[in-house]
Amino acid sequence: MKVDLHTHTDRSDGTLSPTGLLEYLRDQGVEVASITDHDTLAAYNDRLDMQGLTLIPGVEFSANVGTTGVHIVGLGVEPNGAAMRTASERQQSARARRADAIALALEKVAGTGLRAAASDLAGGRVPGRPHFAQALVEQGLVKNSQQAFKRYLGKGKRGHVATDWPDMRTVNGWIREAGGVSVLAHPARYRLNRNKLLRLVREFCEVGGEAIEVISGKQDPATTRQLAEIAESHKLLASKGSDFHSPTQTWLKPGRLPPLPSMCVPVWEHLPLS
Ligand code: AMP
Ligand code: MN
Ligand code: MN
Ligand code: MN
């Protein structure tokens, strides 16, 4: 079965509308999917019926573990209930404050128009860092988004501002309250050494985390094996997702994700698929 449980739309930093994304996934042969926008469930306000594609309501929350920013995906959540509403409102106000702070921090290099330019690129919603990156590209300050992160928005750079994201316990509480399963997103992307990664996973388990992404986007097989072993030894369910943002990411096709290693217990077997 083709499964992709981590994707983005233009309700956060993806480029396709929710319906456009589902059409794209269907055309790629994906049978079970989740839209997991950053800190918002706005996509689920749209009518999202797509023949042949089972959609699991989801979200990707930002959290802090000490000074490390991590992402936690909630799958199978009730998108319109009180828990997700409270959570997304809290996260969106943190995002709005952060956007102001990024614009201020970059005012000397990018001028006063950066916040408005980034908002425009976000379709009037609160801009995330990729929108700031794109705005910096359009100003000619950098040649691409990658460079914008490297020079201005990444950790340790002028435009990287501390954000009061909640801790993992809080986020897992929100997800549980909404009836969902919490998934530690893209564990290999935090650039932690093995000991630190294991410590993060243990802490995630201690605060009620239930699953990890064993496959995230384009990932080398050795990493997949390592994450599968971590999932097994910590009795975590396994998820997989492309972290799709745009069809221009040609190296990353949602329909082409490899299967989970056989030792894994797939998280979707523990979710109601209606
Ligand atoms: P935000 O949630 O606003 O902090 O933005 C995080 C998003 O920025 C991630 O989900 C990616 O889509 C994107 N991103 C993070 N790091 C990079 C990078 N080095 N180059 C390009 N995009 C990045
Ligand atoms: Mn993103
Ligand atoms: Mn993420
Ligand atoms: Mn993501």
CSV table of C-alpha atoms and ligand atoms in Angstrom, one decimal:
chain,number,residue,atom,x,y,z
A,1,MET,CA,0.0,0.0,0.0
A,2,LYS,CA,1.3,3.5,-0.9
A,3,VAL,CA,1.3,5.6,2.2
A,4,ASP,CA,2.4,9.2,2.8
A,5,LEU,CA,1.7,10.6,6.3
A,6,HIS,CA,3.6,13.9,6.1
A,7,THR,CA,2.8,16.5,3.5
A,8,HIS,CA,2.2,20.3,3.3
A,9,THR,CA,-0.2,22.6,1.5
A,10,ASP,CA,-0.3,26.4,1.0
A,11,ARG,CA,-2.1,26.6,4.3
A,12,SER,CA,1.5,26.5,5.7
A,13,ASP,CA,4.6,26.5,3.6
A,14,GLY,CA,3.6,24.2,0.8
A,15,THR,CA,2.7,25.4,-2.7
A,16,LEU,CA,-0.4,23.4,-3.6
A,17,SER,CA,-3.9,24.0,-2.3
A,18,PRO,CA,-5.4,21.1,-0.2
A,19,THR,CA,-7.4,19.8,-3.1
A,20,GLY,CA,-4.5,20.3,-5.5
A,21,LEU,CA,-2.3,18.3,-3.2
A,22,LEU,CA,-4.8,15.4,-2.9
A,23,GLU,CA,-5.0,15.3,-6.7
A,24,TYR,CA,-1.3,15.2,-7.0
A,25,LEU,CA,-1.0,12.4,-4.4
A,26,ARG,CA,-3.7,10.4,-6.1
A,27,ASP,CA,-1.9,10.8,-9.5
A,28,GLN,CA,1.2,9.5,-7.8
A,29,GLY,CA,-0.7,6.4,-6.7
A,30,VAL,CA,-0.8,7.2,-3.0
A,31,GLU,CA,-3.7,5.4,-1.2
A,32,VAL,CA,-3.4,6.7,2.3
A,33,ALA,CA,-2.2,10.2,3.1
A,34,SER,CA,-2.2,12.9,5.8
A,35,ILE,CA,-1.9,16.6,5.3
A,36,THR,CA,0.3,17.8,8.2
A,37,ASP,CA,0.7,21.6,7.9
A,38,HIS,CA,2.9,23.4,10.3
A,39,ASP,CA,0.9,24.3,13.4
A,40,THR,CA,-2.4,24.6,11.6
A,41,LEU,CA,-5.3,22.4,10.6
A,42,ALA,CA,-6.8,25.0,8.2
A,43,ALA,CA,-6.6,22.6,5.2
A,44,TYR,CA,-9.3,20.5,6.9
A,45,ASN,CA,-11.8,23.4,6.5
A,46,ASP,CA,-11.9,22.6,2.8
A,47,ARG,CA,-14.0,19.8,1.3
A,48,LEU,CA,-11.5,17.0,0.9
A,49,ASP,CA,-13.1,14.1,-0.8
A,50,MET,CA,-10.9,12.2,-3.2
A,51,GLN,CA,-11.9,8.9,-4.7
A,52,GLY,CA,-9.3,6.2,-4.0
A,53,LEU,CA,-7.4,8.2,-1.4
A,54,THR,CA,-7.9,7.7,2.3
A,55,LEU,CA,-7.1,10.9,4.2
A,56,ILE,CA,-6.0,10.8,7.9
A,57,PRO,CA,-6.4,14.2,9.6
A,58,GLY,CA,-3.0,15.4,10.8
A,59,VAL,CA,-0.8,18.4,11.8
A,60,GLU,CA,2.9,19.1,12.4
A,61,PHE,CA,3.5,21.0,15.6
A,62,SER,CA,6.7,22.9,16.5
A,63,ALA,CA,8.1,22.2,20.0
A,64,ASN,CA,11.2,22.9,22.0
A,65,VAL,CA,13.4,20.5,23.8
A,66,GLY,CA,15.9,22.7,25.6
A,67,THR,CA,17.4,24.7,22.8
A,68,THR,CA,16.6,22.2,20.1
A,69,GLY,CA,13.5,22.8,18.0
A,70,VAL,CA,11.7,19.6,17.1
A,71,HIS,CA,8.6,18.7,15.1
A,72,ILE,CA,5.8,16.4,16.3
A,73,VAL,CA,3.2,15.1,13.9
A,74,GLY,CA,-0.2,14.3,15.2
A,75,LEU,CA,-2.1,11.7,13.2
A,76,GLY,CA,-5.8,10.8,13.4
A,77,VAL,CA,-6.7,13.9,15.3
A,78,GLU,CA,-10.2,15.4,15.4
A,79,PRO,CA,-9.3,18.5,13.2
A,80,ASN,CA,-12.3,20.7,14.3
A,81,GLY,CA,-12.4,19.9,18.1
A,82,ALA,CA,-11.5,22.1,21.0
A,83,ALA,CA,-8.0,20.6,21.5
A,84,MET,CA,-6.8,21.3,18.0
A,85,ARG,CA,-8.4,24.8,18.0
A,86,THR,CA,-6.7,25.8,21.2
A,87,ALA,CA,-3.4,24.3,20.0
A,88,SER,CA,-3.3,25.9,16.6
A,89,GLU,CA,-4.4,29.3,18.0
A,90,ARG,CA,-1.5,29.2,20.5
A,91,GLN,CA,1.0,28.1,17.8
A,92,GLN,CA,-0.2,30.7,15.3
A,93,SER,CA,0.3,33.5,17.8
A,94,ALA,CA,3.8,32.3,18.5
A,95,ARG,CA,4.4,32.2,14.8
A,96,ALA,CA,3.0,35.8,14.4
A,97,ARG,CA,5.3,37.1,17.1
A,98,ARG,CA,8.2,35.2,15.6
A,99,ALA,CA,7.5,36.7,12.2
A,100,ASP,CA,7.7,40.2,13.6
A,101,ALA,CA,10.9,39.4,15.4
A,102,ILE,CA,12.5,37.9,12.3
A,103,ALA,CA,11.6,41.0,10.3
A,104,LEU,CA,13.0,43.2,12.9
A,105,ALA,CA,16.2,41.2,13.2
A,106,LEU,CA,16.7,41.4,9.5
A,107,GLU,CA,15.6,45.1,9.0
A,108,LYS,CA,19.2,46.3,8.7
A,109,VAL,CA,20.0,44.0,5.8
A,110,ALA,CA,16.6,43.7,4.2
A,111,GLY,CA,14.9,46.9,5.0
A,112,THR,CA,11.4,47.5,6.4
A,113,GLY,CA,9.4,45.8,3.6
A,114,LEU,CA,10.4,42.3,4.5
A,115,ARG,CA,7.5,41.4,6.8
A,116,ALA,CA,4.9,42.5,4.2
A,117,ALA,CA,6.7,40.7,1.3
A,118,ALA,CA,6.8,37.5,3.4
A,119,SER,CA,3.1,37.8,4.3
A,120,ASP,CA,2.3,38.2,0.6
A,121,LEU,CA,4.2,35.1,-0.2
A,122,ALA,CA,2.2,33.3,2.5
A,123,GLY,CA,-1.0,34.3,0.9
A,124,GLY,CA,-1.8,36.7,3.7
A,125,ARG,CA,-1.3,34.0,6.4
A,126,VAL,CA,1.4,34.2,9.0
A,127,PRO,CA,4.7,33.8,7.1
A,128,GLY,CA,7.1,31.0,8.1
A,129,ARG,CA,10.8,30.9,7.5
A,130,PRO,CA,10.5,29.6,4.0
A,131,HIS,CA,8.4,32.6,3.1
A,132,PHE,CA,11.1,34.9,4.5
A,133,ALA,CA,13.7,32.9,2.6
A,134,GLN,CA,11.7,33.4,-0.7
A,135,ALA,CA,11.4,37.2,0.1
A,136,LEU,CA,15.1,37.5,0.6
A,137,VAL,CA,15.6,35.7,-2.8
A,138,GLU,CA,13.2,38.1,-4.5
A,139,GLN,CA,15.1,41.0,-3.0
A,140,GLY,CA,18.3,39.7,-4.6
A,141,LEU,CA,20.0,39.3,-1.2
A,142,VAL,CA,20.6,35.6,-1.8
A,143,LYS,CA,20.4,33.3,-4.8
A,144,ASN,CA,18.1,30.7,-3.4
A,145,SER,CA,16.2,29.6,-0.2
A,146,GLN,CA,19.0,27.3,0.8
A,147,GLN,CA,21.4,30.2,0.9
A,148,ALA,CA,18.8,32.3,2.8
A,149,PHE,CA,18.7,29.7,5.6
A,150,LYS,CA,22.4,29.4,5.6
A,151,ARG,CA,23.1,33.1,5.8
A,152,TYR,CA,20.1,34.6,7.6
A,153,LEU,CA,17.5,32.2,9.0
A,154,GLY,CA,19.3,29.1,10.2
A,155,LYS,CA,20.4,28.5,13.8
A,156,GLY,CA,23.0,31.0,14.9
A,157,LYS,CA,22.2,33.5,12.2
A,158,ARG,CA,20.9,37.1,12.6
A,159,GLY,CA,17.4,36.2,11.6
A,160,HIS,CA,17.1,33.1,13.8
A,161,VAL,CA,15.0,34.2,16.7
A,162,ALA,CA,14.2,32.2,19.9
A,163,THR,CA,10.6,31.1,19.8
A,164,ASP,CA,8.6,30.0,22.8
A,165,TRP,CA,7.4,26.8,21.3
A,166,PRO,CA,5.8,24.4,23.9
A,167,ASP,CA,7.6,21.4,25.3
A,168,MET,CA,6.9,17.9,24.0
A,169,ARG,CA,4.6,17.0,26.9
A,170,THR,CA,2.3,19.8,26.1
A,171,VAL,CA,2.2,18.9,22.4
A,172,ASN,CA,1.6,15.3,23.1
A,173,GLY,CA,-1.2,16.3,25.4
A,174,TRP,CA,-2.9,18.3,22.7
A,175,ILE,CA,-2.7,15.4,20.3
A,176,ARG,CA,-3.9,12.8,22.8
A,177,GLU,CA,-6.9,15.1,23.7
A,178,ALA,CA,-7.8,15.3,20.0
A,179,GLY,CA,-7.8,11.5,19.8
A,180,GLY,CA,-4.6,11.3,17.7
A,181,VAL,CA,-1.3,9.5,17.8
A,182,SER,CA,1.9,11.6,18.3
A,183,VAL,CA,4.8,10.9,15.9
A,184,LEU,CA,8.4,12.3,16.3
A,185,ALA,CA,9.0,13.8,12.9
A,186,HIS,CA,12.2,13.4,10.8
A,187,PRO,CA,14.5,12.3,13.7
A,188,ALA,CA,17.5,12.4,11.5
A,189,ARG,CA,17.0,16.0,10.6
A,190,TYR,CA,18.0,17.4,14.0
A,191,ARG,CA,21.6,16.6,13.4
A,192,LEU,CA,22.0,14.9,16.8
A,193,ASN,CA,24.7,12.4,17.5
A,194,ARG,CA,23.5,8.9,18.5
A,195,ASN,CA,23.5,9.5,22.2
A,196,LYS,CA,21.6,12.7,21.9
A,197,LEU,CA,19.1,11.2,19.5
A,198,LEU,CA,18.5,8.3,21.9
A,199,ARG,CA,18.0,10.8,24.7
A,200,LEU,CA,15.5,12.7,22.7
A,201,VAL,CA,13.6,9.5,21.8
A,202,ARG,CA,13.5,8.4,25.4
A,203,GLU,CA,12.2,11.8,26.5
A,204,PHE,CA,9.6,11.6,23.8
A,205,CYS,CA,8.5,8.2,25.0
A,206,GLU,CA,8.4,9.5,28.6
A,207,VAL,CA,5.9,12.2,27.7
A,208,GLY,CA,3.6,9.8,25.9
A,209,GLY,CA,5.0,9.8,22.4
A,210,GLU,CA,3.8,6.8,20.4
A,211,ALA,CA,5.5,6.7,17.0
A,212,ILE,CA,8.5,7.9,15.0
A,213,GLU,CA,9.0,8.6,11.4
A,214,VAL,CA,11.3,5.8,10.3
A,215,ILE,CA,11.2,7.1,6.7
A,216,SER,CA,11.2,10.8,6.0
A,217,GLY,CA,11.7,12.1,2.5
A,218,LYS,CA,14.8,11.1,0.7
A,219,GLN,CA,16.9,9.3,3.3
A,220,ASP,CA,19.8,6.9,3.1
A,221,PRO,CA,19.1,3.2,3.8
A,222,ALA,CA,21.5,3.1,6.8
A,223,THR,CA,19.5,5.9,8.5
A,224,THR,CA,16.3,4.0,7.9
A,225,ARG,CA,17.7,0.9,9.4
A,226,GLN,CA,19.0,2.8,12.4
A,227,LEU,CA,15.6,4.4,13.0
A,228,ALA,CA,13.8,1.1,12.5
A,229,GLU,CA,15.9,-0.4,15.3
A,230,ILE,CA,15.2,2.6,17.5
A,231,ALA,CA,11.5,2.2,16.9
A,232,GLU,CA,11.6,-1.5,17.7
A,233,SER,CA,13.7,-1.1,20.9
A,234,HIS,CA,11.5,1.7,22.2
A,235,LYS,CA,8.3,-0.1,21.2
A,236,LEU,CA,7.3,2.9,19.0
A,237,LEU,CA,5.0,2.6,16.0
A,238,ALA,CA,6.6,3.5,12.7
A,239,SER,CA,5.4,6.2,10.3
A,240,LYS,CA,6.6,7.3,6.9
A,241,GLY,CA,6.2,10.5,4.9
A,242,SER,CA,7.7,12.5,2.1
A,243,ASP,CA,7.5,15.9,3.9
A,244,PHE,CA,6.3,17.1,0.5
A,245,HIS,CA,6.1,20.8,0.0
A,246,SER,CA,6.0,21.4,-3.8
A,247,PRO,CA,6.1,19.5,-7.1
A,248,THR,CA,9.4,21.4,-7.8
A,249,GLN,CA,11.0,19.0,-5.3
A,250,THR,CA,11.6,16.6,-8.1
A,251,TRP,CA,13.9,14.4,-6.1
A,252,LEU,CA,11.1,13.6,-3.7
A,253,LYS,CA,8.0,11.9,-5.1
A,254,PRO,CA,5.4,11.0,-2.6
A,255,GLY,CA,4.4,7.9,-4.5
A,256,ARG,CA,8.0,6.5,-4.4
A,257,LEU,CA,8.7,6.1,-0.7
A,258,PRO,CA,10.3,2.8,0.1
A,259,PRO,CA,8.4,0.3,2.3
A,260,LEU,CA,9.1,0.3,6.0
A,261,PRO,CA,11.6,-2.3,7.2
A,262,SER,CA,9.7,-5.5,8.1
A,263,MET,CA,10.5,-5.2,11.8
A,264,CYS,CA,8.4,-2.1,12.0
A,265,VAL,CA,4.8,-1.9,13.2
A,266,PRO,CA,3.1,0.6,10.8
A,267,VAL,CA,1.3,3.4,12.6
A,268,TRP,CA,-1.5,3.4,10.1
A,269,GLU,CA,-2.5,-0.1,11.3
A,270,HIS,CA,-3.4,1.6,14.5
A,271,LEU,CA,-5.4,4.4,13.0
A,272,PRO,CA,-9.0,4.2,11.9
A,273,LEU,CA,-9.0,4.4,8.1
A,274,SER,CA,-12.4,5.4,6.9
B,1,AMP,P1,9.3,27.3,10.2
B,1,AMP,O1,8.3,26.2,10.6
B,1,AMP,O2,8.7,28.5,9.8
B,1,AMP,O3,10.4,27.4,11.2
B,1,AMP,O4,10.0,26.7,8.9
B,1,AMP,C1,10.5,25.4,8.8
B,1,AMP,C2,10.5,24.9,7.4
B,1,AMP,O5,11.5,25.6,6.7
B,1,AMP,C3,10.7,23.5,7.3
B,1,AMP,O6,9.6,22.7,7.4
B,1,AMP,C4,11.2,23.4,5.8
B,1,AMP,O7,10.1,23.5,5.0
B,1,AMP,C5,12.0,24.7,5.7
B,1,AMP,N1,13.4,24.6,5.9
B,1,AMP,C6,14.1,24.4,7.0
B,1,AMP,N2,15.4,24.4,6.8
B,1,AMP,C7,15.6,24.7,5.5
B,1,AMP,C8,16.8,24.9,4.7
B,1,AMP,N3,18.0,24.8,5.2
B,1,AMP,N4,16.6,25.2,3.4
B,1,AMP,C9,15.4,25.3,2.9
B,1,AMP,N5,14.2,25.1,3.6
B,1,AMP,C10,14.4,24.8,4.9
B,2,MN,MN,7.9,23.1,6.0
B,3,MN,MN,9.3,19.4,10.0
B,4,MN,MN,7.0,18.9,7.5
